[in-house]
Coordinates of C-alpha atoms in Angstrom, one line a residue:
Chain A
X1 CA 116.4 91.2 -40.9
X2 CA 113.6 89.8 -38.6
X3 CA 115.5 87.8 -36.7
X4 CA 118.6 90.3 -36.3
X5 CA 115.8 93.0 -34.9
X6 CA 114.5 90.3 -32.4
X7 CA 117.9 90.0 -31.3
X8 CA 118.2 93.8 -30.6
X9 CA 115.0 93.6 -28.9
X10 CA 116.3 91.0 -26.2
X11 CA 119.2 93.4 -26.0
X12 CA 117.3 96.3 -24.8
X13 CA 115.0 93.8 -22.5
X14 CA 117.8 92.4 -20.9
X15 CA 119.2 96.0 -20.8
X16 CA 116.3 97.0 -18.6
X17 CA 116.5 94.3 -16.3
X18 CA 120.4 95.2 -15.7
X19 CA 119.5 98.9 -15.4
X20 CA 117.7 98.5 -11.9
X21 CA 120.7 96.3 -10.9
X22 CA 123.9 98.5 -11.8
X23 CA 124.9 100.9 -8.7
X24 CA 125.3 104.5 -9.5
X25 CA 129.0 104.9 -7.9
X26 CA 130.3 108.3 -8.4
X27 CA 133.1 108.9 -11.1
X28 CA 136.4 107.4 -9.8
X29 CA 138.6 109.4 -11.8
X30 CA 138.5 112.5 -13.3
X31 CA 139.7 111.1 -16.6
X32 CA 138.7 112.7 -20.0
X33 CA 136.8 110.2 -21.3
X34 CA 134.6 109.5 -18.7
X35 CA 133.7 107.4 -16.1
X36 CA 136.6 104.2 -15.5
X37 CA 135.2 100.7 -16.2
X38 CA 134.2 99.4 -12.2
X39 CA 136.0 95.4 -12.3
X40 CA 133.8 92.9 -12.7
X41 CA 133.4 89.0 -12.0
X42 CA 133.4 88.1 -15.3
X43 CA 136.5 89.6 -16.6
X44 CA 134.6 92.0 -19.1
X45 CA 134.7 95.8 -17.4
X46 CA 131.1 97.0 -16.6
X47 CA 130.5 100.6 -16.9
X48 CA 128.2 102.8 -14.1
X49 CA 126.3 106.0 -14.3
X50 CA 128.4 108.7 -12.8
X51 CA 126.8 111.0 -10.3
X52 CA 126.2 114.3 -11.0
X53 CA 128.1 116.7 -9.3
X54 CA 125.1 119.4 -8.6
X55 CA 121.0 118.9 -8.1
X56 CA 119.0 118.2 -11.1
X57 CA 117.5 121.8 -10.8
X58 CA 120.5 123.4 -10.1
X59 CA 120.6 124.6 -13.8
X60 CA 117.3 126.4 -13.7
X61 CA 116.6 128.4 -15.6
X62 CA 118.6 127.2 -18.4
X63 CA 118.0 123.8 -18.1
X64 CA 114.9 122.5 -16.3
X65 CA 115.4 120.1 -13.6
X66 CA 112.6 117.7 -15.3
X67 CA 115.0 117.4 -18.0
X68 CA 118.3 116.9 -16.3
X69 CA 116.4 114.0 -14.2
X70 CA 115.3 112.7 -17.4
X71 CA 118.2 113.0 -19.3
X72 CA 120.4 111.7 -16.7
X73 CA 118.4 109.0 -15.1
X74 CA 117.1 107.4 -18.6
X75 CA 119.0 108.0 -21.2
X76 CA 122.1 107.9 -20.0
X77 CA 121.1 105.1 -17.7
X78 CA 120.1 103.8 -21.1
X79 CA 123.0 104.0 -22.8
X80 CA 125.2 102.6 -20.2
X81 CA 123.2 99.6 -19.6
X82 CA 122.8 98.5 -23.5
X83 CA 126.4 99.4 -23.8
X84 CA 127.4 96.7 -21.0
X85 CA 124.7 94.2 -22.3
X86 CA 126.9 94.6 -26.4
X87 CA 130.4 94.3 -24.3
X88 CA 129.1 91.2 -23.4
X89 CA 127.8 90.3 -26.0
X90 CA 130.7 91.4 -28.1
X91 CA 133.0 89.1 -25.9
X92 CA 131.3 86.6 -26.2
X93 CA 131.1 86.9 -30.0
X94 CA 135.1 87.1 -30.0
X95 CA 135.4 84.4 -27.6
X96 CA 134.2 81.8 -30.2
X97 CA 135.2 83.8 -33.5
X98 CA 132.3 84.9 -34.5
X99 CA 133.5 87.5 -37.0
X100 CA 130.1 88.5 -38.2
X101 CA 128.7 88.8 -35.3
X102 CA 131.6 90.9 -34.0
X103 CA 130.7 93.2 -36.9
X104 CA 127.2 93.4 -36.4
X105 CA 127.4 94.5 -32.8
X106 CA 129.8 97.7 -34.2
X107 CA 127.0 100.4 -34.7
X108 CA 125.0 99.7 -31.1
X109 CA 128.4 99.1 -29.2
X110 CA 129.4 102.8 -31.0
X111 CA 126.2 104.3 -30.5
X112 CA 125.7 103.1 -26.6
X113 CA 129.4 103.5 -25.9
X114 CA 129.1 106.9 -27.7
X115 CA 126.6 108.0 -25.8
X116 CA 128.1 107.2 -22.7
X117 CA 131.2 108.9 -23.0
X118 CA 129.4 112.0 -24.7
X119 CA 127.0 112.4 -21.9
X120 CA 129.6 111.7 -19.0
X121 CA 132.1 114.8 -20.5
X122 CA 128.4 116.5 -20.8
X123 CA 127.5 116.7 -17.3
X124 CA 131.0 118.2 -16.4
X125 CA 130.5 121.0 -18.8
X126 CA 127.7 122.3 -17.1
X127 CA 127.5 123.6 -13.4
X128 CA 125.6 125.4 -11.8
X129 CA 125.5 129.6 -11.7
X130 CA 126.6 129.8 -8.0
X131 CA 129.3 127.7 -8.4
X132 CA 130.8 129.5 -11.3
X133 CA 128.6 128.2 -14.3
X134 CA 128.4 130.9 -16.5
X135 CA 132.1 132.1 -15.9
X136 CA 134.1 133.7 -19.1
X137 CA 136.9 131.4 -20.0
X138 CA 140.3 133.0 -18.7
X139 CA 143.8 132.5 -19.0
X140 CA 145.6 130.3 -21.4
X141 CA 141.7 129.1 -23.2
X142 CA 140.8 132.4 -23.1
X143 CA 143.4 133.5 -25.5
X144 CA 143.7 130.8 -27.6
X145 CA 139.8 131.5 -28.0
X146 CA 140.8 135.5 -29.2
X147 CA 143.1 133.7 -31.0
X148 CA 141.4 131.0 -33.2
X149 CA 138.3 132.9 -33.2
X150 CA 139.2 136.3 -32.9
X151 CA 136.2 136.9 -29.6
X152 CA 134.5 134.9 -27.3
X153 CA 131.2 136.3 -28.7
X154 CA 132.3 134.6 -32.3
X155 CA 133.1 131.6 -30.9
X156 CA 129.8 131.4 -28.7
X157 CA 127.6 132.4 -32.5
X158 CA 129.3 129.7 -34.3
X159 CA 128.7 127.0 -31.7
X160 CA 125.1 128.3 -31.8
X161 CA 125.1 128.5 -35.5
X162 CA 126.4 124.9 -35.9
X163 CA 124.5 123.6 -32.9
X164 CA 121.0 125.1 -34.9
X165 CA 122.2 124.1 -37.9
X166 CA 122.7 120.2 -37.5
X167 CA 120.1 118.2 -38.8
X168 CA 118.9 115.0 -37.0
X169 CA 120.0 114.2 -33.8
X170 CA 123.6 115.0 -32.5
X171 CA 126.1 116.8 -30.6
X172 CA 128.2 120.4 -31.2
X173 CA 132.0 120.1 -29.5
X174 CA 134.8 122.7 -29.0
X175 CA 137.6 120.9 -29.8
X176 CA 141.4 121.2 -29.3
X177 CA 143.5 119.6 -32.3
X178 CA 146.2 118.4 -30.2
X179 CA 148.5 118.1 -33.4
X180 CA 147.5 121.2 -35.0
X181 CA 147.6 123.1 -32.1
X182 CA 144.2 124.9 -33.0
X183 CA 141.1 125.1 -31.3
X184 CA 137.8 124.2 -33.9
X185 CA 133.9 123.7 -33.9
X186 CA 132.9 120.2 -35.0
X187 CA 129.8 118.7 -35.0
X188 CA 128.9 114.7 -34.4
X189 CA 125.7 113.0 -35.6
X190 CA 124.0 111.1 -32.8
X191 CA 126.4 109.7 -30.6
X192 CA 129.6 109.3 -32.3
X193 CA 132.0 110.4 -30.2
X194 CA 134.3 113.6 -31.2
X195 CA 137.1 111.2 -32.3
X196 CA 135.1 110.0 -35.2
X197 CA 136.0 113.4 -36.7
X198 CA 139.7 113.4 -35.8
X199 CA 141.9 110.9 -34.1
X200 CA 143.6 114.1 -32.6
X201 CA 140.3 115.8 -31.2
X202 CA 140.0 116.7 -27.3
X203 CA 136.8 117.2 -26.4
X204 CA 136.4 120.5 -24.6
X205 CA 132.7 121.5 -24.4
X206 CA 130.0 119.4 -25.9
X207 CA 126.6 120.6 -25.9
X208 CA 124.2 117.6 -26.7
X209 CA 121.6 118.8 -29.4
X210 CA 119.6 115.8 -29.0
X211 CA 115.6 117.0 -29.3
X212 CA 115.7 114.9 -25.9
X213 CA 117.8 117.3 -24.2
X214 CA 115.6 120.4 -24.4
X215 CA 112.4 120.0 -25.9
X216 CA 110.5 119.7 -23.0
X217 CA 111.4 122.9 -22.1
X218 CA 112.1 124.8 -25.3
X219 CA 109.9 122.9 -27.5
X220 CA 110.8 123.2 -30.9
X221 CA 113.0 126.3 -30.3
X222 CA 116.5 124.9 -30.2
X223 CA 118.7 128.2 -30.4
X224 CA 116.9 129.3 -27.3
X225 CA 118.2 126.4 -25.8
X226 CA 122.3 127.1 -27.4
X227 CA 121.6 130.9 -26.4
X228 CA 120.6 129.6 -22.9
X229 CA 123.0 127.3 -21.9
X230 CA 126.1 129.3 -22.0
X231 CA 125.0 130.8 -18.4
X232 CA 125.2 127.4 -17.5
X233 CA 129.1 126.5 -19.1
X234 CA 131.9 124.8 -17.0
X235 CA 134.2 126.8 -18.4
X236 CA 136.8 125.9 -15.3
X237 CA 136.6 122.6 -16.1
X238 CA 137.1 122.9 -20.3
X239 CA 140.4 124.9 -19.0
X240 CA 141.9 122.4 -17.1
X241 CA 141.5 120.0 -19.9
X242 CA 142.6 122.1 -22.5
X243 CA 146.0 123.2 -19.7
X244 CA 146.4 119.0 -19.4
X245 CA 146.3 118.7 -23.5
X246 CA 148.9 121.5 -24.3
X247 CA 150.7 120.8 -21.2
Chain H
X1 CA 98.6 111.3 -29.5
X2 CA 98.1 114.7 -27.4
X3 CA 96.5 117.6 -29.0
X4 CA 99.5 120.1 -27.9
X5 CA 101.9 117.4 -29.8
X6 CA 100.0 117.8 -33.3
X7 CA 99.8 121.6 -32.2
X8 CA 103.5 121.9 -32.3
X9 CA 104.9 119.2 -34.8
X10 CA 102.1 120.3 -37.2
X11 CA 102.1 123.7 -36.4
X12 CA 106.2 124.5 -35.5
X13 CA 108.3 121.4 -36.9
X14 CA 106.4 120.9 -40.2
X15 CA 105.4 124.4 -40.7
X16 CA 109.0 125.8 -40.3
X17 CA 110.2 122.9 -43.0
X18 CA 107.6 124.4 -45.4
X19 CA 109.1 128.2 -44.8
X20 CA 112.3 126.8 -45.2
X21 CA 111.8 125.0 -48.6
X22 CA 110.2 128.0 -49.8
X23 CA 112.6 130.5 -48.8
X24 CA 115.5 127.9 -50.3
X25 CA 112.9 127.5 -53.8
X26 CA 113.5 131.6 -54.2
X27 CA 117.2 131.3 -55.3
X28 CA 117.3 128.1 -56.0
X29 CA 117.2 125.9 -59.5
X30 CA 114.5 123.9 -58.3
X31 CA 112.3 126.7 -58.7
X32 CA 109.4 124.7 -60.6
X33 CA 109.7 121.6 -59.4
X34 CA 107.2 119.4 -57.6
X35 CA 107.6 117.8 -54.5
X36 CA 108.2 114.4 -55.5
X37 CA 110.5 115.7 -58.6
X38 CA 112.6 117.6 -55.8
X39 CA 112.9 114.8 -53.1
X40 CA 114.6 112.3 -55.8
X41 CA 116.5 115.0 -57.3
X42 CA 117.6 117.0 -54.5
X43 CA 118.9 113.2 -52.7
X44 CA 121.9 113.6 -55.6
X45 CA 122.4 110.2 -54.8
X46 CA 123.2 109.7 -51.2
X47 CA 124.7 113.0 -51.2
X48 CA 121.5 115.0 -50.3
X49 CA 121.6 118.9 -51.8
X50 CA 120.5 121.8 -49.5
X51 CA 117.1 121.6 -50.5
X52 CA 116.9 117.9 -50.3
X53 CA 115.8 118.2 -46.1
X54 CA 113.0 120.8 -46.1
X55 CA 111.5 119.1 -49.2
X56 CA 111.5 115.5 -47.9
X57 CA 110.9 116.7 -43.9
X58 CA 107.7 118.2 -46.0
X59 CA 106.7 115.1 -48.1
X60 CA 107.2 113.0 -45.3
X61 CA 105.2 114.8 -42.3
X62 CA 102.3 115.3 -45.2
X63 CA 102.4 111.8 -45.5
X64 CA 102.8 111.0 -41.4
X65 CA 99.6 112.8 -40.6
X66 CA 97.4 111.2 -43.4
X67 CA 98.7 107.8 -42.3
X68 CA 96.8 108.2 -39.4
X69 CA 93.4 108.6 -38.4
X70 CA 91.4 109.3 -34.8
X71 CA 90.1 106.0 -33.2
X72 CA 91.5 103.7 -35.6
X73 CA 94.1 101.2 -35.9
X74 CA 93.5 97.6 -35.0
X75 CA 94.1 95.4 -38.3
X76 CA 93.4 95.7 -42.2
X77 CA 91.1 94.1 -44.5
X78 CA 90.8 92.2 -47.8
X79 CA 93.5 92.6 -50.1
X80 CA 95.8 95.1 -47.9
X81 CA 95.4 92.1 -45.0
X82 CA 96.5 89.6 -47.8
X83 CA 99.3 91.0 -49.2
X84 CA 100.9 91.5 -45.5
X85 CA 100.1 87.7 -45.1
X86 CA 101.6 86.8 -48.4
X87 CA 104.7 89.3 -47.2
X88 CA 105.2 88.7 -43.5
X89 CA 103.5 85.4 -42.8
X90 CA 100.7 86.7 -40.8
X91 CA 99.3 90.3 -39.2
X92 CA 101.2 89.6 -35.9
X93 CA 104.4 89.3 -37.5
X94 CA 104.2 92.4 -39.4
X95 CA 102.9 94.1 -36.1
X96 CA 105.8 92.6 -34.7
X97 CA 108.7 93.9 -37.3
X98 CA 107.5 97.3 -37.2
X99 CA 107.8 97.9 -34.1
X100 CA 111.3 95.6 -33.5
X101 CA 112.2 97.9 -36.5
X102 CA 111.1 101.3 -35.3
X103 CA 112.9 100.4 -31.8
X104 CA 116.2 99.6 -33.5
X105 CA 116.6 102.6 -35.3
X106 CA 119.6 104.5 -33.5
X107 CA 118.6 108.1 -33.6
X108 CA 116.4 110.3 -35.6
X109 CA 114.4 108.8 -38.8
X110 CA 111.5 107.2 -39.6
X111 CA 110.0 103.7 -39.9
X112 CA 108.0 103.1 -43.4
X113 CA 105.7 100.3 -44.6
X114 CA 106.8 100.6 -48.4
X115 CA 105.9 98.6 -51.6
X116 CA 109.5 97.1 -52.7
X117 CA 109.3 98.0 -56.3
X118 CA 111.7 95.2 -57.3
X119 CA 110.9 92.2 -54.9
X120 CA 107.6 93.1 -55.8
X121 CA 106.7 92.5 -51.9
X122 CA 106.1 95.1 -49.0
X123 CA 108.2 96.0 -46.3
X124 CA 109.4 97.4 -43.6
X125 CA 112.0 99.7 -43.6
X126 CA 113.8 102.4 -41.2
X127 CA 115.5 105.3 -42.5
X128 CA 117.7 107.6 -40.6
X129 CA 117.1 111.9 -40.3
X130 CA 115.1 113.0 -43.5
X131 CA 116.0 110.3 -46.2
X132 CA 112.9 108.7 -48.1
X133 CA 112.0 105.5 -49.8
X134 CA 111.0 108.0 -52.9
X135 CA 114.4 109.0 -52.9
X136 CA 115.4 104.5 -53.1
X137 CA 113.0 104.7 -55.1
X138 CA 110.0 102.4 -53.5
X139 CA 106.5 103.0 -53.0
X140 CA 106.0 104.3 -50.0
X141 CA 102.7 102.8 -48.1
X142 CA 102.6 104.0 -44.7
X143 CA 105.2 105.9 -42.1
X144 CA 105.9 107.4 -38.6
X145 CA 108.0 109.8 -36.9
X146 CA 110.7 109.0 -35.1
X147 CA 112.3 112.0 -34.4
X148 CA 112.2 112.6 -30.9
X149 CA 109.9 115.7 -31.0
X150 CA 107.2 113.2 -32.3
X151 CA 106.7 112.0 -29.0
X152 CA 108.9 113.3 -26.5
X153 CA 106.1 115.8 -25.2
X154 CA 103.4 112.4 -24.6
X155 CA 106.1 109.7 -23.8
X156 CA 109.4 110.9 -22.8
X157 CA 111.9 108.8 -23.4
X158 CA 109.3 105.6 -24.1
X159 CA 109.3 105.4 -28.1
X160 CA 108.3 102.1 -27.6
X161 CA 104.7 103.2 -25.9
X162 CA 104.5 105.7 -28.9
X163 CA 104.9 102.9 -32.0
X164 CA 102.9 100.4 -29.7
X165 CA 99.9 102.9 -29.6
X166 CA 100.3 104.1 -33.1
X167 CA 100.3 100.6 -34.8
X168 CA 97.4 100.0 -32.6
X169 CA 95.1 103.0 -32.3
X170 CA 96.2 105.6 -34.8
X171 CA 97.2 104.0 -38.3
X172 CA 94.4 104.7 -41.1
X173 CA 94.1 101.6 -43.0
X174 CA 91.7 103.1 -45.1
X175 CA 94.3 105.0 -46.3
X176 CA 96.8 102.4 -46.6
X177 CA 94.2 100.8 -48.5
X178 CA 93.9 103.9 -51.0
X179 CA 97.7 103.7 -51.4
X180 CA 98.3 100.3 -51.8
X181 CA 95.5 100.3 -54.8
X182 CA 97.6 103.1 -56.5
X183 CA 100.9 101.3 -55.9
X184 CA 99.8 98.2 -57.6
X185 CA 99.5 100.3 -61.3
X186 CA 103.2 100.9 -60.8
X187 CA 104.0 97.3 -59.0
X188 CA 102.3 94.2 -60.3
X189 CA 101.6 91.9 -57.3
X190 CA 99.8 89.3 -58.9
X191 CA 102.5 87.4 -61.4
X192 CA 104.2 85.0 -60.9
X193 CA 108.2 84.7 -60.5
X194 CA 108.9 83.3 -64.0
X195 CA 112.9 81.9 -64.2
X196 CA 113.9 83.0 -67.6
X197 CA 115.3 80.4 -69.4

């Protein structure tokens, strides 16, 4: 147990060190998942912080720009760096058939990875007021919305209600079951990604509930923070997804 | 630790734990229970009832702010010092584990120093959200917050900082001492491992 937590220690050392290295390129393509593995030397893709698309404080009021920085430049930095450092590690591992050790790395590579993807399809559900933050859902999600929900208002207190509800640390998704043809609230713990709950699950919103993503600012409070950040919803952008999924 | 952390976690997170268990006692069949009766009840197992997270988030902040005391810290005496030599091979080492262990936790939890009821040995353990050793069923000797509202307010995103100064400036051993005398009439440390035959 010692020696596995020493090793996990190094990990995050060495995940520093690469941190300061990795460029911040902006996201190459505009792909679901998030940001596309940059080619590297080695063979193994390396994965890079995407910008943001707005200022830090460009969600004030709802979200401070303190946080965003925060939020953006350490933990998802954070995330992406250890997740690089286990690829690595994790190809190595395979490279000389280490199958426990290709075991062992599952639960950081899922919770790195995890928190990559979660936070990259994060920053492009928020946007700024004056560029349409905010903005009702219309069209084909607005209906389906009436539809699986009966209002946008019920949809909006369930999210919340979920959202408040989750214990721990963890994330609140509107999802689209591609096969069912449904819309549905789920909720993730930490940073499993919304497929852990359904191999058919498209991520449409995610609203991170992380203590680290509002308590600065709203303190122990957290449904202040859900009733909040709804002025601040991409709602554009979880419309084109959800058009591109039921295309 | 800053004074408008203990304000808040004291005041908001463990205070709104305490409304909640008592609101949940009203209705429910717990009703009559005692803390430490509810915690190993209400964990069913693995498959925690409703109650189960206000009545553990309650045991174990109780237990987080008498593990620690202003100004202290720095290492253990006499027996407590022994048995961590006996258990981790020296004071550094256990220093060492906790904190590896506290930094390798993914997520929300805590990190305990507990009395393994069956190796007969301390240890240190993580466990994830609200679950308790109680609940395992080990002696618990010592814990800290994890959750980020512990420390976000005084560190930000550095939990390492936060263990670092806790194990070093904030950890009663007095009262680790005090614990680890009552554990021992449950655990008895001084036997020997006898092979039966």
């Amino acid at each position: 147990m010692y020696r596995r937590c020493s090793a996990l220690l190094a990990l995050v050392a060495e995940a520093m060190a690469l941190r300061t290295l990795a460029s911040r390129k902006a996201l190459v393509a505009a792909a679901l998942g998030g940001a596309r593995p940059l080619s590297a030397a080695r063979g193994v893709a390396t994965f890079a912080l995407p910008d943001l698309t707005y200022d830090y404080g460009a969600l004030e009021p709802a979200i401070s720009g303190e946080i965003m920085q925060l939020h953006h430049q350490k933990h998802h930095a954070a995330y992406v760096a250890n997740y690089n450092k286990a690829l690595e590690q994790l190809d190595a591992a395979v490279a000389k058939g280490d199958a426990s050790a290709v075991v062992q790395l599952q639960s950081v590579i899922k919770f790195n990875g995890g928190g990559h993807v979660n936070h990259s399809i994060f920053w492009k559900n928020l946007k700024p007021v004056s560029e349409g933050g905010g903005e009702p859902p219309h069209e084909k999600l607005g209906w389906a919305i009436d539809e699986d929900f009966g209002s946008f208002e019920a949809l909006v207190k369930k999210v919340n209600a979920e959202g408040a509800a989750l214990q721990g640390s963890g994330w609140v998704w509107l999802a689209l079951d591609k096969e069912a043809k449904k819309l549905r609230v789920e909720t993730t713990a930490n940073q499993d990604p919304l497929v852990t709950k359904g191999i058919n699950l498209v991520p449409l919103l995610g609203i991170d509930v992380w203590e680290h993503a509002y308590y600065l600012q709203y303190k122990n409070v957290r449904p202040d923070y859900l009733s909040n950040i709804w002025k601040v919803m991409n709602w554009k952008y979880a419309g084109e997804v959800y058009e591109n999924a039921t295309a | 630790m800053s004074k408008r952390t203990v304000e808040l976690h004291w005041g908001k997170h463990h205070q709104n734990y305490v409304d909640g268990l008592n609101k949940q006692l009203a209705t429910s069949m717990f009703y009559g229970y005692t803390l430490e009766e509810l915690i190993k009840e209400g964990y069913n197992n693995g498959n925690p009832l409703p109650e189960y997270n206000n009545a553990a988030q309650v045991w174990n902040h109780h237990f987080f702010w008498e593990s620690m005391q202003p100004e202290s810290g720095g290492s253990p005496e006499g027996g407590v010092l022994q048995q961590i030599e006996k258990d981790f091979g020296s004071f550094t080492n256990f220093r060492e584990e906790f904190i590896c262990s506290a930094l390798s936790l993914l997520g929300s939890g805590w990190v305990w120093l507990v009395l393994k009821r069956e190796e007969r040995k301390l240890s240190v353990v993580c466990t994830r959200n609200a679950i308790s050793p109680l609940a395992l069923g080990d002696i618990p000797i010592m814990n800290l917050d994890l959750w980020e509202h512990a420390y976000y307010l005084d560190y930000k995103d550095d939990r390492r900082m936060y263990v670092t100064n806790f194990i070093d400036h904030l950890v009663s051993w007095h009262t680790v001492t005090l614990r680890m005398m009552r554990g021992e009439a449950f655990v008895n440390l001084g036997e020997p491992n006898i092979p039966v035959a």
